[in-house]
Short mmCIF file of C-alpha atoms in Angstrom, two decimals:
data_model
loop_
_atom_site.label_atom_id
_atom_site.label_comp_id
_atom_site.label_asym_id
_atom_site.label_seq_id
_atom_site.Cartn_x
_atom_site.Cartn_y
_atom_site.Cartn_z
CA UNK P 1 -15.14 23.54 17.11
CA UNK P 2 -13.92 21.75 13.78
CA UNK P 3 -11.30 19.69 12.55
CA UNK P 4 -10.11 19.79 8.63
CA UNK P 5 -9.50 17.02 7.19
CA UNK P 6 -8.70 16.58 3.61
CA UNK P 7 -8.93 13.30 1.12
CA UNK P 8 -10.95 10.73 2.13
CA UNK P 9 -8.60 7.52 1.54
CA UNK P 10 -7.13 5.34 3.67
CA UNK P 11 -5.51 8.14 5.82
CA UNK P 12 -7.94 10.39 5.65
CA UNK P 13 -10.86 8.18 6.64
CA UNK P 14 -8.92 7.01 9.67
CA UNK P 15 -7.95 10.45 10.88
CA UNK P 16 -11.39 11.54 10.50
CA UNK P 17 -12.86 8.47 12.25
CA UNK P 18 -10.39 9.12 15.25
CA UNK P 19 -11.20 12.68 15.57
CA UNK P 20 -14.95 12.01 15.15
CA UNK P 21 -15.12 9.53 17.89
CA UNK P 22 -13.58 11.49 20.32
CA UNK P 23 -16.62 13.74 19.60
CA UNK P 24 -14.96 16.33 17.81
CA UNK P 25 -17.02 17.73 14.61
CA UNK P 26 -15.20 16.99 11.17
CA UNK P 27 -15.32 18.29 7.73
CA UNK P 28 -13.57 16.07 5.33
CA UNK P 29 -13.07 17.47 2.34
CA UNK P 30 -12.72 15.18 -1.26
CA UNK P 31 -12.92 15.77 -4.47
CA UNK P 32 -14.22 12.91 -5.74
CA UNK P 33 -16.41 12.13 -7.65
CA UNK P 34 -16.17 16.30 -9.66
CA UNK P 35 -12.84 15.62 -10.10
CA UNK P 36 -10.78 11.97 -9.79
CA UNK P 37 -7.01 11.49 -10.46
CA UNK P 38 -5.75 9.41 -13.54
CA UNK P 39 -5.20 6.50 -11.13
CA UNK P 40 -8.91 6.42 -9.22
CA UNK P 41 -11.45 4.76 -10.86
CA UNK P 42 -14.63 4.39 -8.06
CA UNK P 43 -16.38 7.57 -6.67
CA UNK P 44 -15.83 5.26 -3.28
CA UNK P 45 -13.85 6.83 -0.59
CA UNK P 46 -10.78 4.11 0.94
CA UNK P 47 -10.21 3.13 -2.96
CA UNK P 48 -7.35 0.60 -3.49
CA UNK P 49 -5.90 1.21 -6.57
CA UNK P 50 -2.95 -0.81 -6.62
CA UNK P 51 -3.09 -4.68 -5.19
CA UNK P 52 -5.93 -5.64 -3.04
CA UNK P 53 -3.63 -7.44 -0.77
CA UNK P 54 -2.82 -5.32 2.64
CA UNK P 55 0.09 -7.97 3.31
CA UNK P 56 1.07 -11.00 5.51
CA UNK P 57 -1.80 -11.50 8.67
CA UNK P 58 1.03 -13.73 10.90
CA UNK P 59 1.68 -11.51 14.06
CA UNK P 60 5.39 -12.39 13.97
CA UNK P 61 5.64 -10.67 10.43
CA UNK P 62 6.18 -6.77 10.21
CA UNK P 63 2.99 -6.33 8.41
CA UNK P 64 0.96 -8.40 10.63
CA UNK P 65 2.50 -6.64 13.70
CA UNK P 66 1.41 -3.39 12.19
CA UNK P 67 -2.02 -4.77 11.66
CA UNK P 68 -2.37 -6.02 15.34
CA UNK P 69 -0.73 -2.36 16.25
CA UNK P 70 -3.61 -0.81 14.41
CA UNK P 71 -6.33 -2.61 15.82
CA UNK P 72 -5.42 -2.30 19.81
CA UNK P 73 -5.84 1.74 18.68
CA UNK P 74 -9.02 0.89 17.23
CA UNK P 75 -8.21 1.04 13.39
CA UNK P 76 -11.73 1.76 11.51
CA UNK P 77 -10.12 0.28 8.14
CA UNK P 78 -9.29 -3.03 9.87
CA UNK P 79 -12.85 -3.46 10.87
CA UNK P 80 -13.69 -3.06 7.01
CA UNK P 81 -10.97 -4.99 5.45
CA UNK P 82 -11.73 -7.97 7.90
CA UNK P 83 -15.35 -7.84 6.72
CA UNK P 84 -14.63 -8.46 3.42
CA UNK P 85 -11.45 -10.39 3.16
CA UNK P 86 -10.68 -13.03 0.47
CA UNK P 87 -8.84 -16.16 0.89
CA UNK P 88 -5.12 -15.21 0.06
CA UNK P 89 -2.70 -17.86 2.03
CA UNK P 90 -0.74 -15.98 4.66
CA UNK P 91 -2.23 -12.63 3.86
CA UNK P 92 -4.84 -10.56 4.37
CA UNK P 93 -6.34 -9.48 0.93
CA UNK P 94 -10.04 -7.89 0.45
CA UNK P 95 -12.53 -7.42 -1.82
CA UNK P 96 -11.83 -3.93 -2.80
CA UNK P 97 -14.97 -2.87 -3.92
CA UNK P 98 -16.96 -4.13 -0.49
CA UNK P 99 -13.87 -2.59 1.19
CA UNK P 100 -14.29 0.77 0.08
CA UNK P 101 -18.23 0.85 0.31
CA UNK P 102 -17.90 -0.15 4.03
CA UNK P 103 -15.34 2.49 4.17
CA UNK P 104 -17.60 5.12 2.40
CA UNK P 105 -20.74 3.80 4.28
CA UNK P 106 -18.94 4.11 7.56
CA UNK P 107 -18.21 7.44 6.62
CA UNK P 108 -21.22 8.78 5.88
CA UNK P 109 -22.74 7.21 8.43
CA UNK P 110 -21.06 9.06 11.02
CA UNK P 111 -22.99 12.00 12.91
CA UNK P 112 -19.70 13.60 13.77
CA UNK P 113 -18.26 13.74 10.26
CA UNK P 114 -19.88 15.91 7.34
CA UNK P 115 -18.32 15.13 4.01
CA UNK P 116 -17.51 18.64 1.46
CA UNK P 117 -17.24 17.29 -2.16
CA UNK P 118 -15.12 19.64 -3.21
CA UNK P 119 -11.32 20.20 -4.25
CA UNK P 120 -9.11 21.94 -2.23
CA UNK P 121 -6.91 23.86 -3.73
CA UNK P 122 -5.07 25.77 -0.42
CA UNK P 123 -3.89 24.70 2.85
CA UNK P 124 -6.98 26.09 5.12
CA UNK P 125 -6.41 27.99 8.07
CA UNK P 126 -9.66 28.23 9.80
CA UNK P 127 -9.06 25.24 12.57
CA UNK P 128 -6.74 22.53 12.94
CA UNK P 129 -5.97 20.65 9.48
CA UNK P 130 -4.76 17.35 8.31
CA UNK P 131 -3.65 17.00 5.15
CA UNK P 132 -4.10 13.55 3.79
CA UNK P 133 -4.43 14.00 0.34
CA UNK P 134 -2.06 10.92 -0.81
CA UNK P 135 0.61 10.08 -3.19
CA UNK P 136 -1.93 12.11 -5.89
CA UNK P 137 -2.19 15.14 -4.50
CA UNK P 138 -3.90 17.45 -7.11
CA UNK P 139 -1.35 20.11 -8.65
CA UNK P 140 -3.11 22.70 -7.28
CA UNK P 141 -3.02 22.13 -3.66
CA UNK P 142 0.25 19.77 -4.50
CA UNK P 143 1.98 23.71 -5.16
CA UNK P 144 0.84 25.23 -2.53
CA UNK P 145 2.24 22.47 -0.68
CA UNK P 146 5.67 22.97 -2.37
CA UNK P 147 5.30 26.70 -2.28
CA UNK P 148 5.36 26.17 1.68
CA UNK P 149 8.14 23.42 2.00
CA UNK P 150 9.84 23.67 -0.69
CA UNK P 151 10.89 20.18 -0.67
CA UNK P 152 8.56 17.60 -2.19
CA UNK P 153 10.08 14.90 -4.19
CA UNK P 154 8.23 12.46 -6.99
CA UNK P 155 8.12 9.19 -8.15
CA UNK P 156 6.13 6.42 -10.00
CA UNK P 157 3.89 3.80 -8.77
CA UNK P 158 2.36 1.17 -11.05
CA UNK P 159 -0.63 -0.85 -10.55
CA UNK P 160 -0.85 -4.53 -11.86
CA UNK P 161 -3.49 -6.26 -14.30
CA UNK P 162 -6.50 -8.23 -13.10
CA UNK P 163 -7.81 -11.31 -15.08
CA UNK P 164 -11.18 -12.92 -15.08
CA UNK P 165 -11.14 -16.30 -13.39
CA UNK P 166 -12.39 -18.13 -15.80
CA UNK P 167 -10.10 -16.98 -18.54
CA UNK P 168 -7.26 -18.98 -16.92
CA UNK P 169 -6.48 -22.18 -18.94
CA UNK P 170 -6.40 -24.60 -15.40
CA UNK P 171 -4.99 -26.99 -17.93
CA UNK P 172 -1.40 -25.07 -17.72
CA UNK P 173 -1.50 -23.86 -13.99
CA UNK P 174 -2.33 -25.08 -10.27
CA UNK P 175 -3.83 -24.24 -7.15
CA UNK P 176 -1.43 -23.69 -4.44
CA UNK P 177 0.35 -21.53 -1.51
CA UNK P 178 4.06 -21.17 -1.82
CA UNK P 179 5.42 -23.93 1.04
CA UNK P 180 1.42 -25.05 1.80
CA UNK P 181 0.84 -22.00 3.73
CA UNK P 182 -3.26 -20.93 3.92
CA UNK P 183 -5.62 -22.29 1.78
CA UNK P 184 -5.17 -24.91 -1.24
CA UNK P 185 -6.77 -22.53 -3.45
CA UNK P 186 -5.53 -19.38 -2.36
CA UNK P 187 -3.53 -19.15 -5.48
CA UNK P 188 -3.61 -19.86 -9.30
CA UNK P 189 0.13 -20.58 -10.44
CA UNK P 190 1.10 -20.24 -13.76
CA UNK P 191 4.20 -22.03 -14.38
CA UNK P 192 6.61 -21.86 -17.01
CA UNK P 193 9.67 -24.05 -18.31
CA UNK P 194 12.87 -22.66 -19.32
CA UNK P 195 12.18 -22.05 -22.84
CA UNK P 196 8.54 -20.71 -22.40
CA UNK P 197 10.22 -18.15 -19.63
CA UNK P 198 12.93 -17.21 -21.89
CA UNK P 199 10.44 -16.61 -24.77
CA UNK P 200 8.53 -14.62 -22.25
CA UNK P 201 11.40 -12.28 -21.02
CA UNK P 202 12.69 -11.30 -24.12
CA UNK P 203 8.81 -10.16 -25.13
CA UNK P 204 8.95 -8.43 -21.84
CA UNK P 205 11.91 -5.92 -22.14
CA UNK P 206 11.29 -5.06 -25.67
CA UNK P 207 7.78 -4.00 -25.14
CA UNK P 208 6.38 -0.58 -25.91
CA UNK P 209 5.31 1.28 -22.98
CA UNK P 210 2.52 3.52 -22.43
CA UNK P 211 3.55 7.13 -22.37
CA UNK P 212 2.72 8.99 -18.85
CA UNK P 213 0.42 11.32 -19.95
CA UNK P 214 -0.84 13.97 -17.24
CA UNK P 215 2.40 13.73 -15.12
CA UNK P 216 5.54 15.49 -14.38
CA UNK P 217 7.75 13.18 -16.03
CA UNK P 218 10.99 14.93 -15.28
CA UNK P 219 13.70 12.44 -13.15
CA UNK P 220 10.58 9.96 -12.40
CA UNK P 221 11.85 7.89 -9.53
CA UNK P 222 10.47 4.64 -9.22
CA UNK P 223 9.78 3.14 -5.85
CA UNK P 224 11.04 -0.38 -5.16
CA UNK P 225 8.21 -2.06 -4.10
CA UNK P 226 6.06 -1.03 -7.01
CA UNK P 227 8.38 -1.06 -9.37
CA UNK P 228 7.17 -2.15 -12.88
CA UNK P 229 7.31 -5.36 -14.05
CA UNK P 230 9.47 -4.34 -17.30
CA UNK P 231 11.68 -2.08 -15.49
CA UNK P 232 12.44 -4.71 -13.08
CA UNK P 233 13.35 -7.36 -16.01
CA UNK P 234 15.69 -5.22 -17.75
CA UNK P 235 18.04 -6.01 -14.46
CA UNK P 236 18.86 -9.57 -16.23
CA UNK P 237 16.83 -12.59 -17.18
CA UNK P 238 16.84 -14.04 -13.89
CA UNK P 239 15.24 -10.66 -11.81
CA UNK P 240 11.71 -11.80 -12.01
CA UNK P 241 12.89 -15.69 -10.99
CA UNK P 242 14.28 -14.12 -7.95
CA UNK P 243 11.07 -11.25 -7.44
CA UNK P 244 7.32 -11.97 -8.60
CA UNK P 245 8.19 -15.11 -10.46
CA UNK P 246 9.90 -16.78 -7.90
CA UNK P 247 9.43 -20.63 -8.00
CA UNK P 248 10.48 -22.24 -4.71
CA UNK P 249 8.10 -23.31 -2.20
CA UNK P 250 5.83 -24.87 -5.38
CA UNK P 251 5.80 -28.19 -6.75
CA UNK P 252 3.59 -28.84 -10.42
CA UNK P 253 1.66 -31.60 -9.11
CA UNK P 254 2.15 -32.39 -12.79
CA UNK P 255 5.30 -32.49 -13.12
CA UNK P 256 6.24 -33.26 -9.25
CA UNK P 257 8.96 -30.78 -9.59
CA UNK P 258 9.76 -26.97 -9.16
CA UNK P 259 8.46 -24.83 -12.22
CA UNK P 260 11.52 -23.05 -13.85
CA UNK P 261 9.21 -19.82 -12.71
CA UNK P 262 5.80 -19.30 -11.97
CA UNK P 263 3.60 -16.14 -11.76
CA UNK P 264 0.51 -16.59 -9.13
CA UNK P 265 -2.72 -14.90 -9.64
CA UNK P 266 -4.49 -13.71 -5.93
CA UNK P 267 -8.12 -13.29 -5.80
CA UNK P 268 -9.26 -9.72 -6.23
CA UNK P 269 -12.53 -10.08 -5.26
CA UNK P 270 -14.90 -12.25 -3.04
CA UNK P 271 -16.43 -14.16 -6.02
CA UNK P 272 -13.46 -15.50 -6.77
CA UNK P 273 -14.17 -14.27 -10.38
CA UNK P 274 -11.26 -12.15 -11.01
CA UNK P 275 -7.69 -12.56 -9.90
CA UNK P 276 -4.57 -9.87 -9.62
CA UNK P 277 -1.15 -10.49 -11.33
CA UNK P 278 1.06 -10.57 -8.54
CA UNK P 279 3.60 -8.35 -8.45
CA UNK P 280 3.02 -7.59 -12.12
CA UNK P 281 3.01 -3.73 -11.82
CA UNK P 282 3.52 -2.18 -15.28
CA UNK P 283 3.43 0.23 -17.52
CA UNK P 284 3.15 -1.44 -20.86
CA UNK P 285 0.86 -0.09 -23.11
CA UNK P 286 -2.49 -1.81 -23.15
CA UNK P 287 -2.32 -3.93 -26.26
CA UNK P 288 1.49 -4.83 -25.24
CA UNK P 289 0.05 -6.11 -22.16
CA UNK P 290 -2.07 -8.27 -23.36
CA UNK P 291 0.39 -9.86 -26.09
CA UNK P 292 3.01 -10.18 -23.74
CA UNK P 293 1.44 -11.48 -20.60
CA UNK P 294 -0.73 -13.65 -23.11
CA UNK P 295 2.53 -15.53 -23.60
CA UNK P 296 2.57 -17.45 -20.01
CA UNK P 297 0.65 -20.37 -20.95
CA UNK P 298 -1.96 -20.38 -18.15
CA UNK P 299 -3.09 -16.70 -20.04
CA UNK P 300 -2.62 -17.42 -23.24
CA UNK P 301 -6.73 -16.87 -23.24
CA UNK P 302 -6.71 -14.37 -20.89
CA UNK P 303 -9.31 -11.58 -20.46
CA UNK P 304 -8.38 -8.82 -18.58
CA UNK P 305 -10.75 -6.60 -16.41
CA UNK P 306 -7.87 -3.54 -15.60
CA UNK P 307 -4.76 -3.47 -17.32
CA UNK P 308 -1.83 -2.05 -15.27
CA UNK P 309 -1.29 1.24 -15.14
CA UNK P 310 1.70 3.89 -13.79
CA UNK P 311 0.54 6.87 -11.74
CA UNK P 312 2.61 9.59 -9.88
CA UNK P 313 3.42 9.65 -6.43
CA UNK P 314 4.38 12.74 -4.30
CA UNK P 315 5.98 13.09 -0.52
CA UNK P 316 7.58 15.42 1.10
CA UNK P 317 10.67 15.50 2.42
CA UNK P 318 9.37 14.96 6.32
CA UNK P 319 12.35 14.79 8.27
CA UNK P 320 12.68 18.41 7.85
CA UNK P 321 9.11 18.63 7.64
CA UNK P 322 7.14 16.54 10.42
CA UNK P 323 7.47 15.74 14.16
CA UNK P 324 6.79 12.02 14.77
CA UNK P 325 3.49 13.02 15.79
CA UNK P 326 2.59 13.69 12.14
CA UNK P 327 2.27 17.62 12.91
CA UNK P 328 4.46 20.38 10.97
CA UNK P 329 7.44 21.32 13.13
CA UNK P 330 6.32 25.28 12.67
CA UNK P 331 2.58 24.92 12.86
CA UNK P 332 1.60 21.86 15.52
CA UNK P 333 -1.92 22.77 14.00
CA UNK P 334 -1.08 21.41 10.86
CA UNK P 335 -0.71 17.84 10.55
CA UNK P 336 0.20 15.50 7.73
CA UNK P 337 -0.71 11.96 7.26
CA UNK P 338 -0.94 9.24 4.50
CA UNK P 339 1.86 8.25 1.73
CA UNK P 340 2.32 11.75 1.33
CA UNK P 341 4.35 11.55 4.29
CA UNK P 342 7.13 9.14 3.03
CA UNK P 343 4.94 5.90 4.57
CA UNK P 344 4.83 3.74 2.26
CA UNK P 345 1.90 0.98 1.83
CA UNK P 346 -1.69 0.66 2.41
CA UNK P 347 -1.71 0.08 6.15
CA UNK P 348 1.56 2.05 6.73
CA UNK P 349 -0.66 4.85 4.98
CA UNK P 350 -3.83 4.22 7.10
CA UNK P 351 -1.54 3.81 10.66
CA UNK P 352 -0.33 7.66 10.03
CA UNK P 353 -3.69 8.37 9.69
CA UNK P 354 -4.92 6.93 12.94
CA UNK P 355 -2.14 9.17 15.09
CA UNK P 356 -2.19 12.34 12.72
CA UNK P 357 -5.76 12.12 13.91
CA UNK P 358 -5.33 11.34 17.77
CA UNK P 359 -3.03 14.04 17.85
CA UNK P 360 -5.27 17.00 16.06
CA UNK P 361 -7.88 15.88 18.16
CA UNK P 362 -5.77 16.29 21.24
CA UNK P 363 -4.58 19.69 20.36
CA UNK P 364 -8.64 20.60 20.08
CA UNK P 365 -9.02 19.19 23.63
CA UNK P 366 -5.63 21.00 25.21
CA UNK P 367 -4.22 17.29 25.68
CA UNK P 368 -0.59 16.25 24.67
CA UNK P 369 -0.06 14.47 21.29
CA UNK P 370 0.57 11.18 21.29
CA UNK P 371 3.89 9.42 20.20
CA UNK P 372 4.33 5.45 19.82
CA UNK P 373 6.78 3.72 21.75
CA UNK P 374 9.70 3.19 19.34
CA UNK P 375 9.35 -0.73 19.88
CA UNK P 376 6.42 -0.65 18.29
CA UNK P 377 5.83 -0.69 14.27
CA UNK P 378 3.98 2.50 13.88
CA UNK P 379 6.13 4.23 16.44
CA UNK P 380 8.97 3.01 14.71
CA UNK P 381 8.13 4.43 11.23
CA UNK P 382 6.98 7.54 12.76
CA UNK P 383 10.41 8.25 13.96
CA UNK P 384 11.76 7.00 10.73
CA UNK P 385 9.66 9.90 8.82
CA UNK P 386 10.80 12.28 11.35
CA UNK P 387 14.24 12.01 11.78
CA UNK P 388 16.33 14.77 11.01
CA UNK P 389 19.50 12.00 10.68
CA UNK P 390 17.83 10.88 7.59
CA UNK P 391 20.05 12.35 4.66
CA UNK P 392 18.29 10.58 1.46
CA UNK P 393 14.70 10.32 2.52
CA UNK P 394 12.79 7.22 0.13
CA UNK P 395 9.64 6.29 1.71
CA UNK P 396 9.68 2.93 3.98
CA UNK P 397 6.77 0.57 4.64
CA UNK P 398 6.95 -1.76 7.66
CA UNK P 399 9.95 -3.70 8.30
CA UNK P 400 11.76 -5.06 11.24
CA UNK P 401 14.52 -2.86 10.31
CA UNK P 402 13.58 0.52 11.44
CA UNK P 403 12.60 -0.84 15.05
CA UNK P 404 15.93 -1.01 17.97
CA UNK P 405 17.84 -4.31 17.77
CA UNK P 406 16.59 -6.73 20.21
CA UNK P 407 18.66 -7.27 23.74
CA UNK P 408 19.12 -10.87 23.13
CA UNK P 409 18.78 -11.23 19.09
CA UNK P 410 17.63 -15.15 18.25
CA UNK P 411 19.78 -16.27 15.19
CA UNK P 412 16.85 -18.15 13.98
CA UNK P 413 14.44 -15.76 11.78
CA UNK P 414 11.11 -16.98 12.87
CA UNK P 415 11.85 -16.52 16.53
CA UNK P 416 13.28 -13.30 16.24
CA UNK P 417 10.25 -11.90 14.07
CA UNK P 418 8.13 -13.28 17.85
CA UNK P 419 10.09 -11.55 19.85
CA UNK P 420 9.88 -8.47 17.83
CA UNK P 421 6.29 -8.51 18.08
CA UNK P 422 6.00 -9.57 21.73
CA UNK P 423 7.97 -6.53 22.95
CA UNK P 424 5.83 -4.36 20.71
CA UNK P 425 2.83 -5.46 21.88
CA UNK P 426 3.95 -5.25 25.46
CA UNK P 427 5.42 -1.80 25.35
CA UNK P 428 2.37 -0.45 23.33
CA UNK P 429 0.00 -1.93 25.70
CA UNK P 430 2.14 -0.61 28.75
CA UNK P 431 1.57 3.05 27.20
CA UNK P 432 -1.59 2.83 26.25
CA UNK P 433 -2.37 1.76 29.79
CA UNK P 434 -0.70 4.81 30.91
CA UNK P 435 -1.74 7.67 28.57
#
């Protein structure tokens, strides 16, 4: 008695962990390192290869809820990530390489779990499968997928440039978290007056871009929350004031006022010796990137470990798909987890994992699969990738939006975001308790 489960990233290394614990034999399948996608870069399994930030820790946020959601169900990846986290204000932000070696390690490590490193190119029929193969599914199985469905739907996500530390010119920038939240040094910010940010934008939009070679290019759809820096710009000259370069909540202790716009650099790595552009996803070609971003004065010596890069992203179209237990409405011994479900975001990704793989294990062990009370975050987005309602499905990371209005709504933001979070918590615990 075996459970499939194939692609070892954040989804896949949760569903198998799940399974595995319940003392259930796995075979995860990856193709790493024989073959890697134009994104991946480490032969590690849980590789990050966009920001190394998995969002805001604060409970009362809908990031940190899901975080707190995922550890009560015993999240393997949270264990990691809070083994090797890096200072990063009000977030929780890891050392991605330690991250994914804990992950692999973990992995490996398992006497449950045997690892295949091979790519799999069909959807296997031989036990109960889940498919976790990410927003890079390989063409091959990536057809067979669509050959099933018939509905899959692409876009592009873009991963931002990191910096070595002590490139930065401290002389130009400061150490700060936007309105003093977390640690002092949390952040480098790289502020910019009106004319240096003018100078800047106009570089910006009429930079070359890389071409995307490798990928079905046809109607690329960019996602929102990774949308290119560039792309973002050409909006009008104040879109990045408003989005990544957003000044308020900083003062220039130089200056003792607000910086006309500031980007802020987030440690990537436990050293403290390289640091991520925030929100600087783009596609620019290599060279462009480093004229252009060279112009903020804080970089203008800048050495840059990873430039950004754009990568394809595939999901299916799961409210005709899924049931909001991650299994396929026409095969319940199918099951789908990961951003290839329309989840969007690290966490998001690695929550789908952890009930995709409660509820192949539970069809192995003639139980009843397990669905989230809607309250909650992750029951809340499993619905939301599951409802048939849903005319133009776009994939959704965690928000207080997709869970039921509250009874008694508190005008003031904070206070609602609590009592968000406290009836989650209580209605997950209440069926837990029960199940």
């Amino acid at each position: 008695m075996y459970i499939n489960v194939i692609g070892a990233g954040l989804a896949g290394c949760e569903a198998a962990m799940q399974i595995a614990n319940r003392g259930i034999e796995v075979r995860l399948y990856e193709m790493k390192p024989k073959k890697k996608t134009p994104a991946h870069k480490s032969d590690l399994f849980g590789e990050l290869v966009c920001s190394n930030s998995l969002k805001a820790m604060r409970v009362e946020s809908a990031a940190g809820l899901l975080k707190e959601e995922m550890r009560r169900l015993d999240s393997f990846l949270m264990k990691c990530a809070d083994k090797c986290a890096v200072p990063a204000g009000g977030a929780l932000a890891v050392d991605r390489e330690i991250f994914a070696r804990l992950v692999t390690e973990g992995i490996h490590n398992h006497p449950n779990i045997t690892v295949i490193g091979d790519e799999v190119t069909s959807i296997p029929t031989d036990a109960v499968t889940v498919i976790a193969t990410g927003p890079l599914t390989s063409d091959a199985l990536a057809s067979q997928i669509e050959k099933m469905f018939g509905d899959s739907l692409s876009f592009f996500d873009a991963a931002a440039p990191i910096v070595t530390a002590e490139s930065v010119d401290m002389d130009y920038a400061f150490c700060a978290s936007r309105y003093d939240r977390g640690g002092e040094d949390d952040y480098i910010n790289c502020p910019m007056n009106k004319e240096e940010y003018e100078i800047f934008y106009e570089a910006l939009v009429n930079a070359e871009r890389a071409p995307l070679h490798d990928f079905d290019v046809m109607n690329p759809k960019v996602y929102e929350g990774c949308m290119p820096v560039e792309v973002l710009a050409q909006r009008g000259e104040g879109a990045l004031r408003f989005g990544p370069m957003k000044p308020v909540g900083l003062v220039n202790p130089r200056t003792g006022h607000r910086p006309w716009a500031v980007l802020q650099l987030r440690k990537e790595n436990t050293a403290g010796s390289m640091y991520n552009l925030v929100g600087f996803q783009t596609n620019l070609k290599f060279p462009e990137q480093k004229r252009v971003f060279s112009l903020i004065p804080a970089l203008h010596k800048a050495e840059f470990t990873r430039y950004g890069v754009m990568h394809r992203n595939t999901f299916l179209c799961s409210p005709k798909i899924l049931d909001s237990d991650f299994s396929v409405k026409e095969n319940k011994n199918l099951f789908f987890a990961g951003q290839i479900t329309g989840v969007e975001g690290y966490m998001e990704s690695a929550a789908s994992g952890i009930i995709a793989g409660i509820n192949a294990a539970n069809i192995v062990l003639g139980k009843k699969t397990v669905v989230l009370p809607d309250t909650s975050m992750i029951g809340a987005l499993s619905r939301y990738i599951s409802n048939p309602e849903v005319k133009k499905f776009q994939p959704m990371g965690a928000n207080f939006g997709v869970l039921p209005e509250l009874e008694n709504r508190p005008r003031d933001k904070k206070e609602r975001g609590k009592a968000y979070a406290e009836r989650a918590l209580k209605d997950l615990d209440n069926y837990l308790c029960e199940d």
